[in-house]
Amino acid sequence: MQEYDIVVGLEVHSELKTNSKVFCSCKNQFGQEPNTNCCPVCVGLPGALPVLNKKAVELVIRAGLTMNCDINETAVFERKNYFYPDLAKAYQISQLVKPICINGYIDLKNKRVRLNRIHLEEDAGKLVHSTAAIGTLIDYNRGGVPLMELVTEPDISSADEAVEFLTNLRQKLIYAGVAECKMEQGGMRCDVNVSVKKKGTKEFGQRTEMKNLNSFRSVYRAIKYESERQIEILENGGKIIQETRKWDDNHGKSISMRRKETSSDYRYFPDPDLLAVEISKDDIENIRKTLPLMPDQFKDKFVNEYGLSEYESDILTKEKKLSDYFLEVINHYNNPKEISNWILTEILNRIKDEENADIKISPCDLAKLLKLIENKSVTRTNAKEMLTRIWENAENIDNLVKEFGGNIDDDKLKVIVETIINNNPKVVEDYHISETPEKVFRWFTGQVMKETKGKANAQKAEAYIREFLNK
Ligand code: ADP
Ligand code: MG
Ligand code: ZN
């Protein structure tokens, strides 16, 4: 079989993090009762007039700035005409000729993916194919939710690269406060364009497009499947037709839907109800000033300022929640290594299985806990127990210190060890004749910890036990 290059371009839709919708004052909120969150504008009644939400424009500019885009001085809204039941006014307000952002790029590990544009548009309502109802239901709550659409150049060359791109993009949008990208709520969706060409040749092959994929896994599988399908057709002497295909995630294959429409099919024209948006240099600079730290900047800070390893910094910047948390703890307690250790083990273990899980100990309390360990007011083991109690029952750390705090001093510990050993001659004998003496040994350490309520220094306890056992 001949070798082929895979060529992929993505069109990514993300719902913006605004309070209200893009052309009316209805709430931008997920999970409401159907059709309770709409008005004449976002349902699309004739004659209703849109009023632009400035915040949505600002967020798209923010996105553009974090991805090295040029911001157009004038952005224009256009009507994209098509009929679909989830879009009652039969056109979507979008942008074609003059989007807010053009050009730009995102750097991946091994390559730069150029961006073509980022524009602002409105989301459509949602069709609900319910088995409980006859026919199909429509929920217009999502209608008019602000969406940014980002279009890449066809610079992506594999399914892995596509996932790397999307992961990076999602992280940037979340860090910049532009979008929450909750995939499971449809907050980020992706159209995938795929073509193949003989290895090393210049000219692109004919492409197909799969719309509205809502997980990275399905993007990955769709690219694998579709590129293989196209290669097989070409190898058998066939031709690829440009078309829109549906990705069927359950069956793991793509199915032909319709001949691909082009932009002229939509009869775009400037929306007469909306003024062009003028964006001044000052506007842009003011937004640039408010940009929070991006993942790469966090990483730099973690490595260079706090001396953490690349590995630790990578994990801490996977989620904004973690990197923000780290910085807050360090405000209270300046020990980066120890904080990072606790976040990477104790905290991550408790949140890793649940999407959007909360960190159920305040940065201030974690700092307190680590200080208690440092000045030996509690043992490491007891600190972990305290964390569990704070996490699970929201207990007060100062009360817990009364219960768990304090160390047993050496003399007292010695007496406790001696007593336990004297009271258990049979086990001592066991220890000397057993084939697995370490097991017996651990029984003794367990007893000491129980007796001291975990307040014994573990190393010292072990040393004393050994000493007495071998007397
Ligand atoms: P539309 O889909 O609206 O016609 P474009 O022509 O701008 O829009 O392209 C949409 C996407 O398709 C872009 O992400 C672009 O990079 C990608 N694309 C264009 N040509 C190809 C190709 N031959 N193979 C793969 N992707 C392509
Ligand atoms: Mg397209
Ligand atoms: Zn509305």
mmCIF file of N, CA, C and O in Angstrom, residues 84 126-133 135-138:
data_model
loop_
_atom_site.group_PDB
_atom_site.id
_atom_site.type_symbol
_atom_site.label_atom_id
_atom_site.label_comp_id
_atom_site.label_asym_id
_atom_site.label_seq_id
_atom_site.Cartn_x
_atom_site.Cartn_y
_atom_site.Cartn_z
ATOM 1 N N TYR A 84 -33.911 25.526 9.627
ATOM 2 C CA TYR A 84 -33.828 24.357 10.489
ATOM 3 C C TYR A 84 -34.733 24.631 11.683
ATOM 4 O O TYR A 84 -34.799 25.771 12.143
ATOM 5 N N LYS A 126 -32.199 23.582 20.656
ATOM 6 C CA LYS A 126 -31.819 22.175 20.685
ATOM 7 C C LYS A 126 -33.034 21.296 20.395
ATOM 8 O O LYS A 126 -34.092 21.501 20.991
ATOM 9 N N LEU A 127 -32.860 20.354 19.476
ATOM 10 C CA LEU A 127 -33.940 19.410 19.210
ATOM 11 C C LEU A 127 -33.796 18.236 20.159
ATOM 12 O O LEU A 127 -32.702 17.707 20.347
ATOM 13 N N VAL A 128 -34.916 17.853 20.777
ATOM 14 C CA VAL A 128 -34.858 16.729 21.712
ATOM 15 C C VAL A 128 -35.696 15.596 21.142
ATOM 16 O O VAL A 128 -36.910 15.717 21.006
ATOM 17 N N HIS A 129 -35.005 14.515 20.768
ATOM 18 C CA HIS A 129 -35.727 13.366 20.212
ATOM 19 C C HIS A 129 -36.095 12.457 21.362
ATOM 20 O O HIS A 129 -35.354 11.563 21.732
ATOM 21 N N SER A 130 -37.242 12.733 21.948
ATOM 22 C CA SER A 130 -37.624 12.017 23.156
ATOM 23 C C SER A 130 -38.548 10.861 22.810
ATOM 24 O O SER A 130 -39.438 10.989 21.977
ATOM 25 N N THR A 131 -38.315 9.741 23.452
ATOM 26 C CA THR A 131 -39.199 8.586 23.197
ATOM 27 C C THR A 131 -40.515 8.768 23.941
ATOM 28 O O THR A 131 -41.506 8.133 23.632
ATOM 29 N N ALA A 132 -40.523 9.675 24.930
ATOM 30 C CA ALA A 132 -41.739 9.894 25.714
ATOM 31 C C ALA A 132 -42.751 10.743 24.947
ATOM 32 O O ALA A 132 -43.920 10.797 25.297
ATOM 33 N N ALA A 133 -42.307 11.423 23.905
ATOM 34 C CA ALA A 133 -43.221 12.308 23.191
ATOM 35 C C ALA A 133 -43.438 11.809 21.760
ATOM 36 O O ALA A 133 -42.643 11.043 21.234
ATOM 37 N N GLY A 135 -43.057 12.546 18.079
ATOM 38 C CA GLY A 135 -42.277 13.507 17.306
ATOM 39 C C GLY A 135 -41.109 14.056 18.086
ATOM 40 O O GLY A 135 -40.608 13.426 19.007
ATOM 41 N N THR A 136 -40.681 15.261 17.699
ATOM 42 C CA THR A 136 -39.476 15.842 18.265
ATOM 43 C C THR A 136 -39.816 17.118 19.039
ATOM 44 O O THR A 136 -40.666 17.887 18.614
ATOM 45 N N LEU A 137 -39.146 17.315 20.177
ATOM 46 C CA LEU A 137 -39.375 18.514 20.982
ATOM 47 C C LEU A 137 -38.289 19.546 20.682
ATOM 48 O O LEU A 137 -37.174 19.189 20.307
ATOM 49 N N ILE A 138 -38.626 20.812 20.875
ATOM 50 C CA ILE A 138 -37.621 21.871 20.690
ATOM 51 C C ILE A 138 -37.455 22.665 21.972
ATOM 52 O O ILE A 138 -38.442 23.065 22.584
#
